[in-house]
Coordinates of C-alpha atoms in Angstrom, one line a residue:
X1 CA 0.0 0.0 0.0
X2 CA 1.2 3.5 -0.7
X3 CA 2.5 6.0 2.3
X4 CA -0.7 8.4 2.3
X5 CA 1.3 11.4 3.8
X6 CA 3.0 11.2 0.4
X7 CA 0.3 10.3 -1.9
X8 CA -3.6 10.3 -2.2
X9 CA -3.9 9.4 -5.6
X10 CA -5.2 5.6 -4.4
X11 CA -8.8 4.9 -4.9
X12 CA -11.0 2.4 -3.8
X13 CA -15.0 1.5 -4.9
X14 CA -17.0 2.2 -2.0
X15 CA -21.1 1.2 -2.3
X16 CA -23.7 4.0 -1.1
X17 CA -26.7 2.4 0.2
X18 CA -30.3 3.9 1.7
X19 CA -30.0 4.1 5.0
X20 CA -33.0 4.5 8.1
X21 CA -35.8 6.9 8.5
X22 CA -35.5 9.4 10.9
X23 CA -37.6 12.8 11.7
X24 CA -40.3 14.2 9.7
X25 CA -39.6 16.3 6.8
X26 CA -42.0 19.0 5.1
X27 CA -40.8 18.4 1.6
X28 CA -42.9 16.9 -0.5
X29 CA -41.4 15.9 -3.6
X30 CA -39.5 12.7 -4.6
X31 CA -35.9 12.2 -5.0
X32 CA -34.4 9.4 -7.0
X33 CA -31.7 7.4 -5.8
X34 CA -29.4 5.4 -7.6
X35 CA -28.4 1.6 -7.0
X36 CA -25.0 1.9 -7.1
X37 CA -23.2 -0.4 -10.0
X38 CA -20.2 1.8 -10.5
X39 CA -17.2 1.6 -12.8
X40 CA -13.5 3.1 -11.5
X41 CA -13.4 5.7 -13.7
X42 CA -12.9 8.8 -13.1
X43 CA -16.5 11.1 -14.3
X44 CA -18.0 8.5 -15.8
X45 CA -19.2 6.1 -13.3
X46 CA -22.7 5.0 -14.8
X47 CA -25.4 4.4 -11.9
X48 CA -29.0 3.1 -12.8
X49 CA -31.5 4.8 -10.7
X50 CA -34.1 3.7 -8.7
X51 CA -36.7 5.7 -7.3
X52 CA -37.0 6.6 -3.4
X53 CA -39.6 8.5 -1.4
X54 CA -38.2 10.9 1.3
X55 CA -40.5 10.3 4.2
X56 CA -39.4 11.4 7.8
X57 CA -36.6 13.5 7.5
X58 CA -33.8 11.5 5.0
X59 CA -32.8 8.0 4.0
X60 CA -29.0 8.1 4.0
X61 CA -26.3 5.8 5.1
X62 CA -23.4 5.0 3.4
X63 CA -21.7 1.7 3.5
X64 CA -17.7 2.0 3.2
X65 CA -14.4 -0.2 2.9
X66 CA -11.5 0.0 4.5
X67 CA -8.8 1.3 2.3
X68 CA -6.4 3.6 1.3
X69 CA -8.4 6.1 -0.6
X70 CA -12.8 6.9 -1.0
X71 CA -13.9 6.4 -4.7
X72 CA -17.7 7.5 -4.4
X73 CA -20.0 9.0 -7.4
X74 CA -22.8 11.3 -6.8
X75 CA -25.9 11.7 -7.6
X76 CA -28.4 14.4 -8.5
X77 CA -32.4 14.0 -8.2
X78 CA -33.6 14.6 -11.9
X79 CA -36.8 12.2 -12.5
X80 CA -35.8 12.3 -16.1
X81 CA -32.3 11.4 -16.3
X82 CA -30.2 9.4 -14.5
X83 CA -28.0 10.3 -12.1
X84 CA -24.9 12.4 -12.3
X85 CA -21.6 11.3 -11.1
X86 CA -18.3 12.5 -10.0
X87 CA -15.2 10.6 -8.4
X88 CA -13.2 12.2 -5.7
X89 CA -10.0 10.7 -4.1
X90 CA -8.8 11.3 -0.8
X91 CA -6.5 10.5 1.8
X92 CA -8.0 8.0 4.9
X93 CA -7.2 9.0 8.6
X94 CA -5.1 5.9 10.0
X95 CA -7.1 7.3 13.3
X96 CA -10.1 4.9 14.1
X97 CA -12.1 7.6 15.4
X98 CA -11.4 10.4 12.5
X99 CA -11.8 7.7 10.1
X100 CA -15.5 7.0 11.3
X101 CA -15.8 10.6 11.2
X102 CA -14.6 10.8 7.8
X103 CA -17.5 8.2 6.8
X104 CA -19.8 11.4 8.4
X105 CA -18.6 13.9 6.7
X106 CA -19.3 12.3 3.2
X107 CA -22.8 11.7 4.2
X108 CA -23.4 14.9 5.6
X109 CA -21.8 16.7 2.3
X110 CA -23.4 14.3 -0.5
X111 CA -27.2 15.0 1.6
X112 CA -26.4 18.5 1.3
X113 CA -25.3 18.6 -2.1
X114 CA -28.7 16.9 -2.8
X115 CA -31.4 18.9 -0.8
X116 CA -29.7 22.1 0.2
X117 CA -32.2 25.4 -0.5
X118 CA -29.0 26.9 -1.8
X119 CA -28.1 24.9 -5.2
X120 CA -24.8 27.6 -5.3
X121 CA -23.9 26.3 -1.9
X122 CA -23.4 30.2 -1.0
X123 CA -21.9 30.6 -4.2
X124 CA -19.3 28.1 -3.8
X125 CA -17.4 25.1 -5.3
X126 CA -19.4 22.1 -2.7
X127 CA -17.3 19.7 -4.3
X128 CA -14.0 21.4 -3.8
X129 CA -14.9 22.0 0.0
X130 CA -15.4 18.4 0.1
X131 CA -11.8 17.7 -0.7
X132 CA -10.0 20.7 1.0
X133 CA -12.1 19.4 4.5
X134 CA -10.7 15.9 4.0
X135 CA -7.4 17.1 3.5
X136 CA -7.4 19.5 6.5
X137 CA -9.2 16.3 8.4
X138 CA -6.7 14.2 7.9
X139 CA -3.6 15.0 10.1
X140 CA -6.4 15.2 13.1
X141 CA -6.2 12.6 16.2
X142 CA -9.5 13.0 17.9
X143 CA -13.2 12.7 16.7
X144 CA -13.8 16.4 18.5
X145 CA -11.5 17.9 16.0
X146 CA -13.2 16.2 13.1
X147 CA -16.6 17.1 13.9
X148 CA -15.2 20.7 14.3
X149 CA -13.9 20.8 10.7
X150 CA -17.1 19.6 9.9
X151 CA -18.7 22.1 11.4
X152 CA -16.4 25.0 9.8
X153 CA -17.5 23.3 6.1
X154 CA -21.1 23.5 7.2
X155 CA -20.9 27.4 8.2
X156 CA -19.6 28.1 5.1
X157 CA -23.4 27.9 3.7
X158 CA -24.2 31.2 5.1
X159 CA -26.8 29.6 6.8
X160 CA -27.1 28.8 10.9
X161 CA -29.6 26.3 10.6
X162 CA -27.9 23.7 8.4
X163 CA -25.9 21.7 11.3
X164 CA -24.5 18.8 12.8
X165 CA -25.0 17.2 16.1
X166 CA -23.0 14.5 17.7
X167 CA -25.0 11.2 18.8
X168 CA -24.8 12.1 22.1
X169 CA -26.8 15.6 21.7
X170 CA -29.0 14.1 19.2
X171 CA -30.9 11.6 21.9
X172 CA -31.0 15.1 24.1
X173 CA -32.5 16.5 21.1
X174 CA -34.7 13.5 20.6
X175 CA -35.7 13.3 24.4
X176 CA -37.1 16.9 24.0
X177 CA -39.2 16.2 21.1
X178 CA -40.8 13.4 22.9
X179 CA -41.8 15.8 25.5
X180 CA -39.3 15.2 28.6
X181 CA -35.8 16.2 29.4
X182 CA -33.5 17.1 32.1
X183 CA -32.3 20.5 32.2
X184 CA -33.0 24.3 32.9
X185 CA -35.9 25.0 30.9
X186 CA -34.6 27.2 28.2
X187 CA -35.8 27.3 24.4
X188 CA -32.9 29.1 22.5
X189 CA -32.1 29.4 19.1
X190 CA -29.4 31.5 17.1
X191 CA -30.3 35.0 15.5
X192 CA -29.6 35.1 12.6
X193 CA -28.6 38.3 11.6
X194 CA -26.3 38.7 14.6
X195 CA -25.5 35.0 15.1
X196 CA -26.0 35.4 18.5
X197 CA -28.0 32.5 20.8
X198 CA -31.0 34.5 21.8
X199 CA -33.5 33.0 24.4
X200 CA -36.7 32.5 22.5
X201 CA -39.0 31.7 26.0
X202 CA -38.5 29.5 29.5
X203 CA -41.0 27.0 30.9
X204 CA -42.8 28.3 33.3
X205 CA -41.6 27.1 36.5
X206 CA -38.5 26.2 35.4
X207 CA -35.4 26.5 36.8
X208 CA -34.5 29.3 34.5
X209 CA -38.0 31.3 34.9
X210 CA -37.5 31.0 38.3
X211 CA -33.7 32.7 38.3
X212 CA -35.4 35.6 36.0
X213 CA -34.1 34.7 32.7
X214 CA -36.8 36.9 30.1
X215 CA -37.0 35.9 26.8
X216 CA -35.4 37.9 24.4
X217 CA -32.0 37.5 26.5
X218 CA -28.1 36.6 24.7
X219 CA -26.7 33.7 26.2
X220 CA -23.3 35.0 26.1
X221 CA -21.6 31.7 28.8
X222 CA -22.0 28.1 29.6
X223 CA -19.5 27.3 32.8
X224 CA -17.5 29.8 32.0
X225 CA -17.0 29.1 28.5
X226 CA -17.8 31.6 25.4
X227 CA -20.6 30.5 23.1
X228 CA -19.3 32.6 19.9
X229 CA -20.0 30.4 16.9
X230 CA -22.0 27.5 18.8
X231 CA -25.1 26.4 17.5
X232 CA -28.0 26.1 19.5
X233 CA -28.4 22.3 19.7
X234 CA -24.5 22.1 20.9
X235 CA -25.7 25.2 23.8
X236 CA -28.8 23.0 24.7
X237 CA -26.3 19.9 25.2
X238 CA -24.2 22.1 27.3
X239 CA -27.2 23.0 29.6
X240 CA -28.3 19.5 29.7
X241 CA -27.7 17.4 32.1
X242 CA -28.2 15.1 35.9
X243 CA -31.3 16.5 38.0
X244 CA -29.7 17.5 40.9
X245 CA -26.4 19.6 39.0
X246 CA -26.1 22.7 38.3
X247 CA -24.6 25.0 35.5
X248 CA -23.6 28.2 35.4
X249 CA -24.9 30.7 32.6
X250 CA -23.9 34.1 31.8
X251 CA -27.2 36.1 30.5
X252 CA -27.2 39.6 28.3
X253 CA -30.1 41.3 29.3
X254 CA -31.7 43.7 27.3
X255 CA -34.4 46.4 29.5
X256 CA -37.7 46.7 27.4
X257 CA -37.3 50.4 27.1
X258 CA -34.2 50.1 25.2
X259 CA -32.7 52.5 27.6
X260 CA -30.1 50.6 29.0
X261 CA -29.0 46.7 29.6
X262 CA -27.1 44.9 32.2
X263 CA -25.1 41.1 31.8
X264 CA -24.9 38.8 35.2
X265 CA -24.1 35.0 35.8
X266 CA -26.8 32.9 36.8
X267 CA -25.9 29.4 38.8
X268 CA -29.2 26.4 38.0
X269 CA -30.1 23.5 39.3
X270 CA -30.4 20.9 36.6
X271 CA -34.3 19.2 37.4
X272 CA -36.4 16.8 35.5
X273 CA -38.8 19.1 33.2
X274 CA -42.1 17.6 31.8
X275 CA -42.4 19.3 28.4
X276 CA -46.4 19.2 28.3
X277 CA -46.9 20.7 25.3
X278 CA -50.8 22.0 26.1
X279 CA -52.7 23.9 29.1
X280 CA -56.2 24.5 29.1
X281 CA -58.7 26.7 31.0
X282 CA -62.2 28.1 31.2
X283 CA -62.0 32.1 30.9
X284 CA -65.3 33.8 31.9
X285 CA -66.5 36.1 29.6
X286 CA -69.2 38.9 29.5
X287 CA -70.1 39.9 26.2
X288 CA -70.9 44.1 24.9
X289 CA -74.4 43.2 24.9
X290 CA -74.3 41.8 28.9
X291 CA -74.5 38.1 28.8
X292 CA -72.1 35.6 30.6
X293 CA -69.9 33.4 28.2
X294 CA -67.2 31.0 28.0
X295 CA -63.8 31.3 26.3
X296 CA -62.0 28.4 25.9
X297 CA -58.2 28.9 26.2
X298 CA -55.5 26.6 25.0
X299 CA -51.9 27.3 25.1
X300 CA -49.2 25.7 23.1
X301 CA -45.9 26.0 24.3
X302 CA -43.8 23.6 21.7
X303 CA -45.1 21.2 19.1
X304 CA -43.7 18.2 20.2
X305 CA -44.8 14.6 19.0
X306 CA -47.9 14.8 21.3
X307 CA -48.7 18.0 20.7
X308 CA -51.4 17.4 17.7
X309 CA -53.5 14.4 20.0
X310 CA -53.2 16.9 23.1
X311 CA -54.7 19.4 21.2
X312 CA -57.3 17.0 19.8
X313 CA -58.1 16.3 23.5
X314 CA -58.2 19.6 24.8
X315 CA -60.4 21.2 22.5
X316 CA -62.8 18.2 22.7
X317 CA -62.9 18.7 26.2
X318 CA -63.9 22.5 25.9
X319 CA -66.4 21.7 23.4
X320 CA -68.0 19.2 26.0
X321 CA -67.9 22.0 28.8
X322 CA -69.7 24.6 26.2
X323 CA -67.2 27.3 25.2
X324 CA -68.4 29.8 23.1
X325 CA -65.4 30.9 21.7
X326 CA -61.3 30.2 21.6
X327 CA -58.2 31.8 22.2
X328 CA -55.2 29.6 20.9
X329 CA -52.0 30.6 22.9
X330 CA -48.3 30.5 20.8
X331 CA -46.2 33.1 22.4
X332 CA -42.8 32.0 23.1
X333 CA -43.6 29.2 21.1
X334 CA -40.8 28.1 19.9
X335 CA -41.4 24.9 16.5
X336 CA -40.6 22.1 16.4
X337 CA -41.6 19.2 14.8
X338 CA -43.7 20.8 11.4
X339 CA -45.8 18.4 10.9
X340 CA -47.5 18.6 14.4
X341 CA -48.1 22.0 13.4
X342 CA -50.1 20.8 10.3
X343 CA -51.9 18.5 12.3
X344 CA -53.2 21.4 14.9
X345 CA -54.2 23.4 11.7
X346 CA -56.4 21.0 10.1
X347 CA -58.1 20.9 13.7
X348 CA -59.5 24.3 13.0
X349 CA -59.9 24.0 9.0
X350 CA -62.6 22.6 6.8
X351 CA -62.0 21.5 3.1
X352 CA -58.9 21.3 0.8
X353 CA -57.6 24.4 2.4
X354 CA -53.5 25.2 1.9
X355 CA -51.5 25.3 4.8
X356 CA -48.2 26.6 3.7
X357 CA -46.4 27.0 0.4
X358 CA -43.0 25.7 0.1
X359 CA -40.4 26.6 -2.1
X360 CA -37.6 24.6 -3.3
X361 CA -34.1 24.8 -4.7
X362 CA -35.1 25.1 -7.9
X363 CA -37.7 28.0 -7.0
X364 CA -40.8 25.9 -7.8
X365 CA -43.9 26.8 -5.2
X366 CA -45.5 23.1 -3.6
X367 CA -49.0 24.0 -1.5
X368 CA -49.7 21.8 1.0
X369 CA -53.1 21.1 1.0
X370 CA -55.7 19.6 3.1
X371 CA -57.7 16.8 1.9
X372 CA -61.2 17.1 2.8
X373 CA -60.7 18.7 6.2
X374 CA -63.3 18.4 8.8
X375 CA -62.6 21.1 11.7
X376 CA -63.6 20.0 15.6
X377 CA -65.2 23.3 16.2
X378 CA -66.7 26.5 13.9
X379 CA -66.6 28.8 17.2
X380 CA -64.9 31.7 16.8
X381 CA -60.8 31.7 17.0
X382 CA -57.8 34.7 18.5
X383 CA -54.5 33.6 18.1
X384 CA -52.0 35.2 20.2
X385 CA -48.4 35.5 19.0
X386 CA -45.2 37.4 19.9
X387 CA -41.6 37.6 19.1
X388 CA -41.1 34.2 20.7
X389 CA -43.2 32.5 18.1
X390 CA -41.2 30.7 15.3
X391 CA -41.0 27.9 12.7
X392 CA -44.1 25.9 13.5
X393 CA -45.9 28.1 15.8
X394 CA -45.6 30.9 12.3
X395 CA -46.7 28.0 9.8
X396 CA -49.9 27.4 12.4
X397 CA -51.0 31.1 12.7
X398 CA -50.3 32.0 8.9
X399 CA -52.6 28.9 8.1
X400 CA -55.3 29.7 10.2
X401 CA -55.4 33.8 9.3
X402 CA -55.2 33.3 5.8
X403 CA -57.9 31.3 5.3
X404 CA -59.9 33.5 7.4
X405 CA -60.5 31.5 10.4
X406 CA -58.6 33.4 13.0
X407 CA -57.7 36.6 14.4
X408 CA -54.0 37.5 15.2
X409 CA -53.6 39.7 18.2
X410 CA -50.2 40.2 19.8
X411 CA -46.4 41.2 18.5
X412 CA -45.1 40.4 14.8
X413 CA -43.3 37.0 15.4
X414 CA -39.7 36.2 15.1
X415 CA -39.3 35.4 11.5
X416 CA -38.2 32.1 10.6
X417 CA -39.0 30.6 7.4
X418 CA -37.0 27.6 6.6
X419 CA -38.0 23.9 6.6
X420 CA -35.4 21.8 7.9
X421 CA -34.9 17.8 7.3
X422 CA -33.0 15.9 10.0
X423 CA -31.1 12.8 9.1
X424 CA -29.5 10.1 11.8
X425 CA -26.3 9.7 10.4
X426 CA -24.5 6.2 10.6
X427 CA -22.3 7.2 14.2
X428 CA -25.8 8.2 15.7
X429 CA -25.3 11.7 14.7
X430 CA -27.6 14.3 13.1
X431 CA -27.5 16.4 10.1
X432 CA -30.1 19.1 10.0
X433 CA -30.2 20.6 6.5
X434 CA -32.1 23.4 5.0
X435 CA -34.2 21.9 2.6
X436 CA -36.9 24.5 1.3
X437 CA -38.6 27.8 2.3
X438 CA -42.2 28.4 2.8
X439 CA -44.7 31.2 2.3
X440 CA -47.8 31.5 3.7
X441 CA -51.0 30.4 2.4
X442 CA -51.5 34.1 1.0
X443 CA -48.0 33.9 -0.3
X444 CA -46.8 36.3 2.4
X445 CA -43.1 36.0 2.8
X446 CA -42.1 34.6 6.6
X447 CA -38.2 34.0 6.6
X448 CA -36.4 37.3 8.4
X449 CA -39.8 39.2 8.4
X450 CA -42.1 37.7 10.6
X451 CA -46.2 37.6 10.8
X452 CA -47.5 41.2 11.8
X453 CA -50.7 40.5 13.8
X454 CA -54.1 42.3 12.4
X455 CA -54.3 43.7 16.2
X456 CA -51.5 44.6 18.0
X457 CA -50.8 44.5 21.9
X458 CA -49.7 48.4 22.1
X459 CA -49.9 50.4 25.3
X460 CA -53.4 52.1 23.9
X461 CA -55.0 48.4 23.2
X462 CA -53.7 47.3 27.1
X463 CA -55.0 50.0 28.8
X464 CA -58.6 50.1 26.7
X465 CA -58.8 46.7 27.0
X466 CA -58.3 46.7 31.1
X467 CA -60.8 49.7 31.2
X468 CA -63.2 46.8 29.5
X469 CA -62.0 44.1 32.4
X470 CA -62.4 46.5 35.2
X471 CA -66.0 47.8 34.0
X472 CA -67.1 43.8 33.0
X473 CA -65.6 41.8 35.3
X474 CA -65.4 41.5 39.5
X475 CA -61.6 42.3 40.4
X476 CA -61.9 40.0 43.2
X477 CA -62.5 37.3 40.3
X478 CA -60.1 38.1 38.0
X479 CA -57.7 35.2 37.5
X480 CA -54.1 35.6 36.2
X481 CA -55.0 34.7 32.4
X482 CA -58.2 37.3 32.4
X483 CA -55.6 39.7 33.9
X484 CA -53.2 39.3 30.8
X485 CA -53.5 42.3 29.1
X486 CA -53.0 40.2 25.6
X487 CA -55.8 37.9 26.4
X488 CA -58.3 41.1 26.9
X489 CA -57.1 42.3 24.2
X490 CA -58.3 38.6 22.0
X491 CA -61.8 38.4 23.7
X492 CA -62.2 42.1 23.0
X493 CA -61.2 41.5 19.3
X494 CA -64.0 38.4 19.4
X495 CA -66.4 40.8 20.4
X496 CA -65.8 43.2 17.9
X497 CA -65.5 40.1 15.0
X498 CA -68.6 38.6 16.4
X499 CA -70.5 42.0 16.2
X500 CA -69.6 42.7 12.7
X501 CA -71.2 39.4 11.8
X502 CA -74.0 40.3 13.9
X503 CA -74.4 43.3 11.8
X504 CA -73.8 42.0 8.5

């Protein structure tokens, strides 16, 4: 065998072959994969394709030989034409654990050269970067080092939400979807103008509510070490951990007036957290015209995998106790898994309604429809949102304005319109990749701009909707949600909605 230090011009046939299902993807187009009967010869490998269905979030694994050098082709989804190839030839880490990381790496980069918004890669040579991240991979000892040069070739897409996460945070990523985890209580995400990690809420109760952590805040430390550059799933891991630990967080907070802003170090206990997804209540109501009724409120604090059947169950239950009306909760609201969102939308919709628009990497607009949609309840419908509210929560109250059926009353929300897959690579790790961008179902444009609510929570709407509470309701009554200023302002923007259709 040839020294590799002195030579990389050794290549070896290595078979790619579908790997397992993971998460849910919104992306609903096929992609053809190839079975994989290659010749060693360099750009003109022939493949025969085969046709695959991307369900979940990905199919990719990629089976690989020991040996002195990768020879892979890759493909290109085309329906019409078979699939595109190209040979590459680099050096193989004699490291075990750099070498498994190497296996990672192609994955990640041949999943992204496939289903990437970006077909320029951020205007840049995708295959090159392949090579020249090998290259600077291979002199490496340590799978920490690997994954960081990984990482580097990832940022180069100019986009923070196209990332990798090692095995070990992708189960603490997986626990959270499935609604428990043991932490702080903290939803972050980057911002991505500024790149910093920018706290988008805290469950109430938590560890971090209780310590005063607001939403809105930059998580500048973890222990005492910088978070410049770290993604938010790595900052999540870092908070993670034992009940009964603690961490140590250094907070940037911002004062609502703008007038000035303060940083201090916070030390948490580290508890179990349920991550119930749904809270319901009664909210006695009196109308304009006098008479007592029922608003049924639901809040949605993350759309987990139970979040669609706990909203099925909620609103059931409110229909059985005879609410009049609804107010549907997402501040601070964070996403999650999309399709859960899709699922609560077609609680509320009848028909073959769209519920978002996406938009591919060739530009070409795919509605998602509904297919003869049968809502729960017709009673009227307030959505509150706020800064907090992203991904999901956005995709939920776009589909439910837009085709008329609710009010939005609140803050314009935080603005993020991209539709992420997530693949379990074959080390356990996970690639999320920007795969499309959505509109809403009127086509209005969500990514970096956000949903502007048709009334707004200003200081003029608070105080004229707690002269209404004080003048309708007895003070010694009032509960904390009919003393949130926001939820006045929904039942007073039912009232108004209800009167116009009174009227007409």
């Amino acid at each position: 065998m040839k020294n590799l230090s002195q030579n990389f011009d050794v290549r070896a046939k290595i078979p790619l072959k579908l790997g397992k299902p993971t998460w849910e993807i919104l992306f609903p187009r096929r992609l053809w994969f190839p079975t994989w009967t290659c010749e060693e010869k360099k750009l003109k490998a022939k493949c025969c394709g085969r046709e695959g269905w991307i369900e979940s979030a990905g199919k990719s694994a990629f089976g690989f030989g020991v040996s002195a050098a990768l020879f892979c082709s890759v493909f290109s989804y085309s329906p019409a034409a078979l699939a595109e190839s190209l040979t590459v030839a680099f050096p193989v880490s004699r490291a075990p654990e750099v070498n498994a990381v190497q296996r990672t790496l192609v994955e990640a980069w041949g999943l992204i050269r496939e289903t990437f918004v970006d077909p320029t890669f951020n205007h840049q040579d995708w295959d090159l970067k392949l090579q020249q991240t090998m290259v600077e991979m291979f002199p490496l000892n340590s799978a920490d080092a690997a994954y960081t040069k990984i990482r580097g070739m990832l940022s180069t897409l100019g986009d923070p939400f196209t990332r990798i996460i090692s095995p070990k945070e992708y189960q603490g990523f997986r626990i959270g979807s499935d609604g428990n985890l043991q932490g702080v209580g903290l939803f972050i995400n980057v911002e991505p103008r500024t790149g910093h990690l920018i706290v988008l809420s805290c469950i109430d109760g938590s560890p971090a509510a209780r310590a005063g952590i607001h939403q809105g805040d930059e998580l500048i430390e973890i222990n005492g070490e910088r978070l410049d550059g770290i993604d938010s799933e790595t900052a999540a891991q870092r908070l993670r951990g034992n009940a009964g630990t603690t961490v140590t967080v250094k907070v940037h907070h911002v004062k609502d007036s703008g007038t000035g802003s303060y940083i201090r170090e916070v030390k948490l206990p580290r508890e179990l957290i349920k991550l119930s997804p749904i809270s319901s209540a009664i909210i006695p109501h009196r109308s304009p015209d006098g008479h007592l009724t029922k608003t049924g409120y639901v809040k949605l604090s993350a759309f987990s995998q139970t979040a669609a059947e706990d909203m099925r169950n909620a609103i059931q239950e409110l229909e059985n106790q005879g609410v009049h009306s609804y107010i549907l909760d997402l501040r601070n609201n964070p996403g999650g898994l999309v399709k859960a969102g899709l699922d609560v939308a077609q609680m509320w919709l009848d028909g073959d309604e769209t519920l978002v628009n996406t938009i591919d990497r060739d530009g070409n607009m795919l509605p998602i429809n509904m297919v003869n949609g049968h809502a729960i309840t017709h009673d009227p419908l307030a959505v509150i949102v706020n800064e907090g509210s992203a991904s999901a929560s956005e995709i939920l109250a776009g589909a439910l304005h837009d085709n008329g059926r609710a009010i939005l009353v609140g803050h314009k929300t935080f603005g993020k319109g991209k539709i992420q897959s997530v693949t379990e690579l074959h080390d356990g790790s996970a690639l999320f990749v920007t795969v499309a961008k959505y509109l809403s179902p009127a086509l209005h444009d969500i990514d970096q701009v956000g949903i502007t609510p048709d009334v707004q929570c200003t200081t003029e709407m608070l105080n004229s909707a707690k002269e209404i509470s004080s003048s309708t309701k007895d003070k010694a009554s009032v509960s904390s949600l009919e003393a949130d200023s926001c939820i006045m302002v929904a039942e007073h923007a039912l009232d108004m909605e209800e009167s116009k259709g009174t009227a007409s």
